[in-house]
């Protein structure tokens, strides 16, 4: 693996570790963006955080890196409805509309980034 890709891998791993830990440190932020139709939002928030931590660590091990990358892709697809919901809520409140709108296509970039490690 070349140096640029290796640095990218470490950044991605740190990104998911930070995001996962944030689900436990600042759960209220994430609970606000979980759609109302999701059952047990607190449990789902902690579950997603735990998954992000495990996948972020998994990226660091060559033997399971591809599985972790596929897991990240699956997770990004699974949480996409929450990002749409967050955008809809932002539009309704008239706050953070541009930021939540930009976040939607960023999911595609994150999926591509993870795909690089499959």
Short mmCIF file of C-alpha atoms in Angstrom, two decimals:
data_model
loop_
_atom_site.label_atom_id
_atom_site.label_comp_id
_atom_site.label_asym_id
_atom_site.label_seq_id
_atom_site.Cartn_x
_atom_site.Cartn_y
_atom_site.Cartn_z
CA UNK A 1 0.00 0.00 0.00
CA UNK A 2 1.46 3.37 -0.96
CA UNK A 3 2.04 6.11 1.61
CA UNK A 4 -0.88 8.28 0.50
CA UNK A 5 -3.33 5.39 0.74
CA UNK A 6 -1.91 4.37 4.12
CA UNK A 7 -2.34 7.91 5.48
CA UNK A 8 -5.87 7.93 4.06
CA UNK A 9 -6.57 4.64 5.84
CA UNK A 10 -5.39 6.03 9.18
CA UNK A 11 -7.49 9.16 8.72
CA UNK A 12 -10.55 7.06 7.88
CA UNK A 13 -9.98 4.83 10.88
CA UNK A 14 -9.62 7.86 13.17
CA UNK A 15 -12.74 9.42 11.62
CA UNK A 16 -14.90 6.39 12.46
CA UNK A 17 -13.35 5.97 15.89
CA UNK A 18 -14.08 9.62 16.68
CA UNK A 19 -17.61 9.39 15.28
CA UNK A 20 -18.30 6.19 17.23
CA UNK A 21 -17.03 7.62 20.50
CA UNK A 22 -19.09 10.76 19.87
CA UNK A 23 -22.27 8.64 19.95
CA UNK A 24 -21.46 7.88 23.59
CA UNK A 25 -20.08 11.28 24.61
CA UNK A 26 -22.74 13.46 22.92
CA UNK A 27 -25.77 11.21 22.43
CA UNK A 28 -28.23 14.12 22.35
CA UNK A 29 -26.78 15.38 19.05
CA UNK A 30 -27.38 12.01 17.40
CA UNK A 31 -30.75 11.40 19.05
CA UNK A 32 -32.05 14.61 17.42
CA UNK A 33 -31.31 13.31 13.95
CA UNK A 34 -32.69 9.79 14.39
CA UNK A 35 -36.02 9.56 12.54
CA UNK A 36 -39.11 9.19 14.72
CA UNK A 37 -39.95 5.83 13.14
CA UNK A 38 -36.73 4.21 14.44
CA UNK A 39 -37.53 2.06 17.49
CA UNK A 40 -35.46 2.48 20.66
CA UNK A 41 -33.43 5.48 19.43
CA UNK A 42 -31.07 5.47 22.43
CA UNK A 43 -30.16 1.83 21.85
CA UNK A 44 -29.81 2.40 18.11
CA UNK A 45 -27.53 5.39 18.76
CA UNK A 46 -25.23 3.36 21.00
CA UNK A 47 -25.34 0.40 18.60
CA UNK A 48 -24.30 2.60 15.67
CA UNK A 49 -21.55 4.16 17.79
CA UNK A 50 -20.24 0.74 18.77
CA UNK A 51 -20.33 -0.44 15.17
CA UNK A 52 -18.38 2.63 14.04
CA UNK A 53 -15.72 1.97 16.67
CA UNK A 54 -15.38 -1.71 15.72
CA UNK A 55 -15.25 -0.92 11.99
CA UNK A 56 -12.75 1.90 12.53
CA UNK A 57 -10.47 -0.49 14.40
CA UNK A 58 -11.09 -3.22 11.84
CA UNK A 59 -9.68 -1.02 9.10
CA UNK A 60 -6.29 -1.19 10.78
CA UNK A 61 -5.93 -4.95 10.33
CA UNK A 62 -5.13 -6.16 6.81
CA UNK A 63 -6.86 -9.54 7.31
CA UNK A 64 -10.25 -7.97 8.04
CA UNK A 65 -9.86 -4.57 6.34
CA UNK A 66 -12.10 -5.46 3.39
CA UNK A 67 -14.84 -6.69 5.76
CA UNK A 68 -14.57 -3.49 7.77
CA UNK A 69 -14.78 -1.42 4.57
CA UNK A 70 -17.89 -3.34 3.46
CA UNK A 71 -19.33 -2.81 6.95
CA UNK A 72 -18.72 0.92 6.65
CA UNK A 73 -20.44 0.99 3.27
CA UNK A 74 -23.42 -0.90 4.69
CA UNK A 75 -23.56 1.42 7.68
CA UNK A 76 -23.45 4.53 5.49
CA UNK A 77 -26.34 3.18 3.43
CA UNK A 78 -28.27 2.24 6.59
CA UNK A 79 -27.93 5.68 8.20
CA UNK A 80 -28.67 7.63 5.02
CA UNK A 81 -32.38 7.97 5.93
CA UNK A 82 -31.30 9.71 9.16
CA UNK A 83 -29.31 12.20 7.08
CA UNK A 84 -32.35 12.86 4.90
CA UNK A 85 -34.47 13.29 8.03
CA UNK A 86 -31.87 15.68 9.47
CA UNK A 87 -32.01 17.75 6.27
CA UNK A 88 -35.82 17.80 6.35
CA UNK A 89 -35.80 18.96 9.97
CA UNK A 90 -33.23 21.66 9.14
CA UNK A 91 -35.43 22.92 6.30
CA UNK A 92 -38.46 22.95 8.56
CA UNK A 93 -36.60 24.98 11.21
CA UNK A 94 -34.68 27.11 8.70
CA UNK A 95 -31.35 26.30 10.38
CA UNK A 96 -28.26 24.53 9.02
CA UNK A 97 -30.03 23.85 5.72
CA UNK A 98 -26.95 24.14 3.50
CA UNK A 99 -24.77 22.05 5.83
CA UNK A 100 -27.30 19.22 6.03
CA UNK A 101 -27.88 19.36 2.27
CA UNK A 102 -24.15 19.15 1.52
CA UNK A 103 -23.91 16.19 3.89
CA UNK A 104 -26.13 14.08 1.63
CA UNK A 105 -23.74 13.73 -1.35
CA UNK A 106 -20.81 13.44 1.05
CA UNK A 107 -22.22 10.00 1.91
CA UNK A 108 -21.31 8.94 -1.63
CA UNK A 109 -17.77 10.23 -1.19
CA UNK A 110 -17.47 8.31 2.09
CA UNK A 111 -18.75 5.15 0.40
CA UNK A 112 -16.16 5.55 -2.37
CA UNK A 113 -13.44 6.17 0.22
CA UNK A 114 -14.31 2.93 2.02
CA UNK A 115 -14.47 1.08 -1.30
CA UNK A 116 -10.82 1.92 -1.90
CA UNK A 117 -9.91 -0.54 0.86
CA UNK A 118 -11.85 -3.53 -0.43
#
